Coordinates of C-alpha atoms in Angstrom, one line a residue:
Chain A
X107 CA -41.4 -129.5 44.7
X108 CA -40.7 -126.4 46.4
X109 CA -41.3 -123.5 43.9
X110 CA -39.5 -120.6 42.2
X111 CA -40.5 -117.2 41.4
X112 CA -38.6 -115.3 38.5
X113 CA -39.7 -111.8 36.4
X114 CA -41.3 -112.8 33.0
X115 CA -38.7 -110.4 31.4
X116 CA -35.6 -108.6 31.4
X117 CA -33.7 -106.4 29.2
X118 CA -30.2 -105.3 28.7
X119 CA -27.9 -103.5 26.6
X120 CA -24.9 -105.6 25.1
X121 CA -21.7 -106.0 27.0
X122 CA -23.3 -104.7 30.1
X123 CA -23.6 -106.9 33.2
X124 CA -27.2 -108.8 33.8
X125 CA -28.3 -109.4 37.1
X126 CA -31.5 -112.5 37.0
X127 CA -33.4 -112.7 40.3
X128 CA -34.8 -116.1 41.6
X129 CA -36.8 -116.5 44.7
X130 CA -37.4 -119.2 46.6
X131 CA -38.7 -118.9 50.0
X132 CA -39.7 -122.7 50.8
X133 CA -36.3 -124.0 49.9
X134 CA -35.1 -126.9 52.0
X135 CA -31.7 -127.3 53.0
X136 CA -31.1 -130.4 50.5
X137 CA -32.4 -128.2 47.3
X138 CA -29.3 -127.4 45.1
X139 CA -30.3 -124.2 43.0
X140 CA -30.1 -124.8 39.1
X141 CA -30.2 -122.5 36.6
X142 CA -31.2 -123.6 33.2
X143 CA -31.6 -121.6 29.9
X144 CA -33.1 -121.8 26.7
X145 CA -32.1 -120.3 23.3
X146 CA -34.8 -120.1 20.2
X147 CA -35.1 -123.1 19.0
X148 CA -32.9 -125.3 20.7
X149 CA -33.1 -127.4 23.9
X150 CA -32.3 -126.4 27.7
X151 CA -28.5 -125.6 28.7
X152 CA -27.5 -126.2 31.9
X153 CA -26.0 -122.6 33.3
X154 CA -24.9 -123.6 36.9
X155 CA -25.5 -124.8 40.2
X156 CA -25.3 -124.0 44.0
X157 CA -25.8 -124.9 47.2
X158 CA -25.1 -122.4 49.8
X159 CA -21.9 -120.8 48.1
X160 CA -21.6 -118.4 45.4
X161 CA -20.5 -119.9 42.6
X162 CA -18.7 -119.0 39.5
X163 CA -17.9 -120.8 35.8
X164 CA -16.8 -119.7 32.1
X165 CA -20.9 -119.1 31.8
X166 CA -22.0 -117.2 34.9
X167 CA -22.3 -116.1 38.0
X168 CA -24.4 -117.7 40.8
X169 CA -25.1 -115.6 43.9
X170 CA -27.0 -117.3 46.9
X171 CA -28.2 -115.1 49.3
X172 CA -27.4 -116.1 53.3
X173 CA -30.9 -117.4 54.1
X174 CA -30.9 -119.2 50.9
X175 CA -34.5 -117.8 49.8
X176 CA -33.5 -116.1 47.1
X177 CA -30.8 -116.0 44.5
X178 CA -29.3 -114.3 41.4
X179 CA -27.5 -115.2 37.7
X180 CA -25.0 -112.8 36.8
X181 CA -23.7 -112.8 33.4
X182 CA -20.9 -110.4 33.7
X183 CA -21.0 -109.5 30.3
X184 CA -24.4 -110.0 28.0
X185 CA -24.0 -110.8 24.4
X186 CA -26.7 -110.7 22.0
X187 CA -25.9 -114.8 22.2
X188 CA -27.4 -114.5 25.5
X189 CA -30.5 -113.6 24.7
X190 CA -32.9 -116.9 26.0
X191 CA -35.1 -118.1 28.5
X192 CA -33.9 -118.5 31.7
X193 CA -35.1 -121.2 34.3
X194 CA -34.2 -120.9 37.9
X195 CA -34.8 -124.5 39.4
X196 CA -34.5 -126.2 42.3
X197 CA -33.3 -130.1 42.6
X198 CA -33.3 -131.9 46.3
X199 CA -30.5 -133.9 46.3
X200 CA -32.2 -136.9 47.2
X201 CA -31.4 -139.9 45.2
X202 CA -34.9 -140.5 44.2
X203 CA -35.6 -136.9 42.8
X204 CA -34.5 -137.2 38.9
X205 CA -37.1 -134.4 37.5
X206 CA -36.6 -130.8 36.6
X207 CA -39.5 -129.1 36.9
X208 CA -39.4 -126.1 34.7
X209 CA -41.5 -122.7 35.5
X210 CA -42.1 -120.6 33.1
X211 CA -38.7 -118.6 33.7
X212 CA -37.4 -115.0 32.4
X213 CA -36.9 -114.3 29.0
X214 CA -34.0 -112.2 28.6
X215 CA -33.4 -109.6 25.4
X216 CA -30.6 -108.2 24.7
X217 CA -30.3 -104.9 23.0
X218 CA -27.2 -104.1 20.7
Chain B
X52 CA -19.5 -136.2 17.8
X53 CA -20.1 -137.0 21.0
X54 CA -23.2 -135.4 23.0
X55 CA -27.2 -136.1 22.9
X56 CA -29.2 -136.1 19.0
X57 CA -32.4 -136.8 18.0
X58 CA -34.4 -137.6 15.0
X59 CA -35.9 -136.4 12.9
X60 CA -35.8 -133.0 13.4
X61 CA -39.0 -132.6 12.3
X62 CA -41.9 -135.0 11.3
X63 CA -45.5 -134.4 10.3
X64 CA -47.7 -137.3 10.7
X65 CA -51.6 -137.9 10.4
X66 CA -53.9 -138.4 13.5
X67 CA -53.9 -142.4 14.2
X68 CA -50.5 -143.6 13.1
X69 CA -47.6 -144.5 15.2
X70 CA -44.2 -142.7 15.2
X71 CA -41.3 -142.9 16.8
X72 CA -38.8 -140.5 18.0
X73 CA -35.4 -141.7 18.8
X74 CA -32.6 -140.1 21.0
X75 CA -28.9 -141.3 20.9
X76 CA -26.2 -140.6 23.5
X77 CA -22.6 -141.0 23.2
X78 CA -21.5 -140.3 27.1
X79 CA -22.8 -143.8 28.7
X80 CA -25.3 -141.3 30.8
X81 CA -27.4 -144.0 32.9
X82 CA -29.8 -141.6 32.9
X83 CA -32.3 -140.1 30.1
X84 CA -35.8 -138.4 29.9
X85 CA -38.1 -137.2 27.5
X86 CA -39.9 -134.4 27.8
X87 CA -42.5 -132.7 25.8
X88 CA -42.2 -128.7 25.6
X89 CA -46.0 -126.9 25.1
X90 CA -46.5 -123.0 24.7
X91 CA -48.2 -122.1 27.9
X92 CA -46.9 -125.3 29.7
X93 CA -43.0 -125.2 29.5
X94 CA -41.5 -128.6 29.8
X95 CA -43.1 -131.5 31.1
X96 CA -41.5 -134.8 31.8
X97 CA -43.3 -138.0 29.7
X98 CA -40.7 -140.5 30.6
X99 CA -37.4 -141.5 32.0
X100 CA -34.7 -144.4 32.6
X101 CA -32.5 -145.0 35.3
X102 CA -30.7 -147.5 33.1
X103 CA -31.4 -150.3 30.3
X104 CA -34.9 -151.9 30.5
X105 CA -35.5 -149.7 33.5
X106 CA -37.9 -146.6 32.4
X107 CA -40.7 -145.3 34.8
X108 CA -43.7 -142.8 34.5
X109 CA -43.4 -138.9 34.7
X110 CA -46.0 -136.2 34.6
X111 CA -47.6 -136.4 31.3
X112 CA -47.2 -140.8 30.1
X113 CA -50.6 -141.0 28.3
X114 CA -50.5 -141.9 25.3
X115 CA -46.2 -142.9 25.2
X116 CA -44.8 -145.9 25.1
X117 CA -40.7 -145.9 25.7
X118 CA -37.8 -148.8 25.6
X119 CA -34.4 -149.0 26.6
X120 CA -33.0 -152.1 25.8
X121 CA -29.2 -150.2 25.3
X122 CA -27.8 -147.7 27.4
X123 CA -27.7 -144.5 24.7
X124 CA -30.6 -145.1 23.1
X125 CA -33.9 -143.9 23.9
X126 CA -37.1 -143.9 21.5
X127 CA -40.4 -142.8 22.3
X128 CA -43.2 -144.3 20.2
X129 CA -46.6 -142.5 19.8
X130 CA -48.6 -145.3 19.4
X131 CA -51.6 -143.9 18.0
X132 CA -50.8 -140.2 17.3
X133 CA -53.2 -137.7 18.3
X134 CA -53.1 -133.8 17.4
X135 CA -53.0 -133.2 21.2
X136 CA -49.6 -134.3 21.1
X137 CA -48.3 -131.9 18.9
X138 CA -45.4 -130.4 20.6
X139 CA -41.5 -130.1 20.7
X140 CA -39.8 -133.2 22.7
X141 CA -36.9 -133.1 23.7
X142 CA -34.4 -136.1 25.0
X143 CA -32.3 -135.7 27.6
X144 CA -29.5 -137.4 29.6
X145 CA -27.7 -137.1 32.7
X146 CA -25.1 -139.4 34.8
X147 CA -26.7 -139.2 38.0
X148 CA -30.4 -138.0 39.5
X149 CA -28.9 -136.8 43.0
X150 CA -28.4 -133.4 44.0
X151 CA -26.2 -131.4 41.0
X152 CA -26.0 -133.4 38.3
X153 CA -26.9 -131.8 35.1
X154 CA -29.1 -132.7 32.4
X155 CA -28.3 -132.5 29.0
X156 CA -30.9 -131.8 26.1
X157 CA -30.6 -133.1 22.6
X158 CA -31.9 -130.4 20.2
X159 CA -35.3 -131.4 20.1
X160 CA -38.2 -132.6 17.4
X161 CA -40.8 -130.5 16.1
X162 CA -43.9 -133.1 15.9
X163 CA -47.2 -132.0 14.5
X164 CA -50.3 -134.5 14.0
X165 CA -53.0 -133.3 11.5

């Protein structure tokens, strides 16, 4: 699996945009970019996906740079519900690829 | 509701004894995994099913022994429990494997083996 490379932590004040950096420099063209997160105590939420595109949902942000080696989550907005773990991931689209591997992604705090 | 659960929440059982963990899901997912989540590890995969009584091997298997004999059920028995396997697991689903489908976690158990 090709790998990903995020900061152990960020910080940010409340209702002020987050920007969470992912890079991924052995990314094959098939990879879609996933972005996971985690709050205390609960399972993984899916976040959002990409390709090549930026992307955009109710949640977040997803900006893919041109080469595609590196990317970023924008929450436009952090509340202190955002505070989690955040897993950059990437997921060939090959039929045959079901896992998500899981780094050790960036846990974001959010200050009031 | 609809969505992924899991039960119990949280068990303690004794080194040597066999427990299952079950996981239901309501969306007809073909897909669903189990994973085990370890400080200093992050989540690794034990299990998975492509569909009913198809399940195959994923990082971590020793030890597990899964079934799938309907589509939104999913238990994973620890046949002979050992405190090595102590851990949150956590169930998931998903409708497809390729490219952007999504996986969806249940809320996990807290196991501990003494």
């Amino acid at each position: 699996d090709a790998k990903t490379t995020q900061p152990n932590s960020m910080e940010s004040n409340e209702e002020e945009p987050v920007h969470l950096p992912c890079n991924h420099s052995t990314i094959s063209g098939t990879d879609y970019i996933h972005w996971y997160r985690q709050l205390p105590s609960q399972g993984p939420e899916y976040v959002i996906h990409g390709l090549t595109s930026n992307v955009n949902n109710r949640m977040a942000s997803l900006a893919i740079a041109e080469d595609r080696k590196s990317s970023t989550l924008i929450l436009h907005r952090a509340t202190l519900r955002d505070a989690a773990v955040y897993y950059c991931i990437l997921k060939n689209s090959g039929g045959s690829n079901y896992k998500l591997t899981f780094g050790k992604g960036t846990l974001l705090t959010v200050n009031p | 509701d609809a969505g992924i659960t899991q039960s119990p929440r949280y068990k303690i059982t004794e080194t040597g004894r066999q427990v299952t963990l079950m996981c239901h899901q309501t969306w007809s997912h073909s897909y669903m995994f189990w994973y085990r989540q370890d400080l200093g590890h992050g989540l690794r995969l034990i299990y998975y099913s492509a569909a009913a009584d198809i399940t195959d091997k994923g990082e971590v298997p020793d030890g597990y022994v899964v079934s799938r004999s309907k589509t939104e059920n999913f238990p994973l028995t620890l046949e002979s429990a050992t405190r090595s396997q102590t851990s949150v697991y956590f169930c998931a689903s998903s409708d497809g494997t390729a490219g952007p489908y999504e996986q969806y976690f249940g809320p996990g158990t807290r196991l501990t083996v003494t």
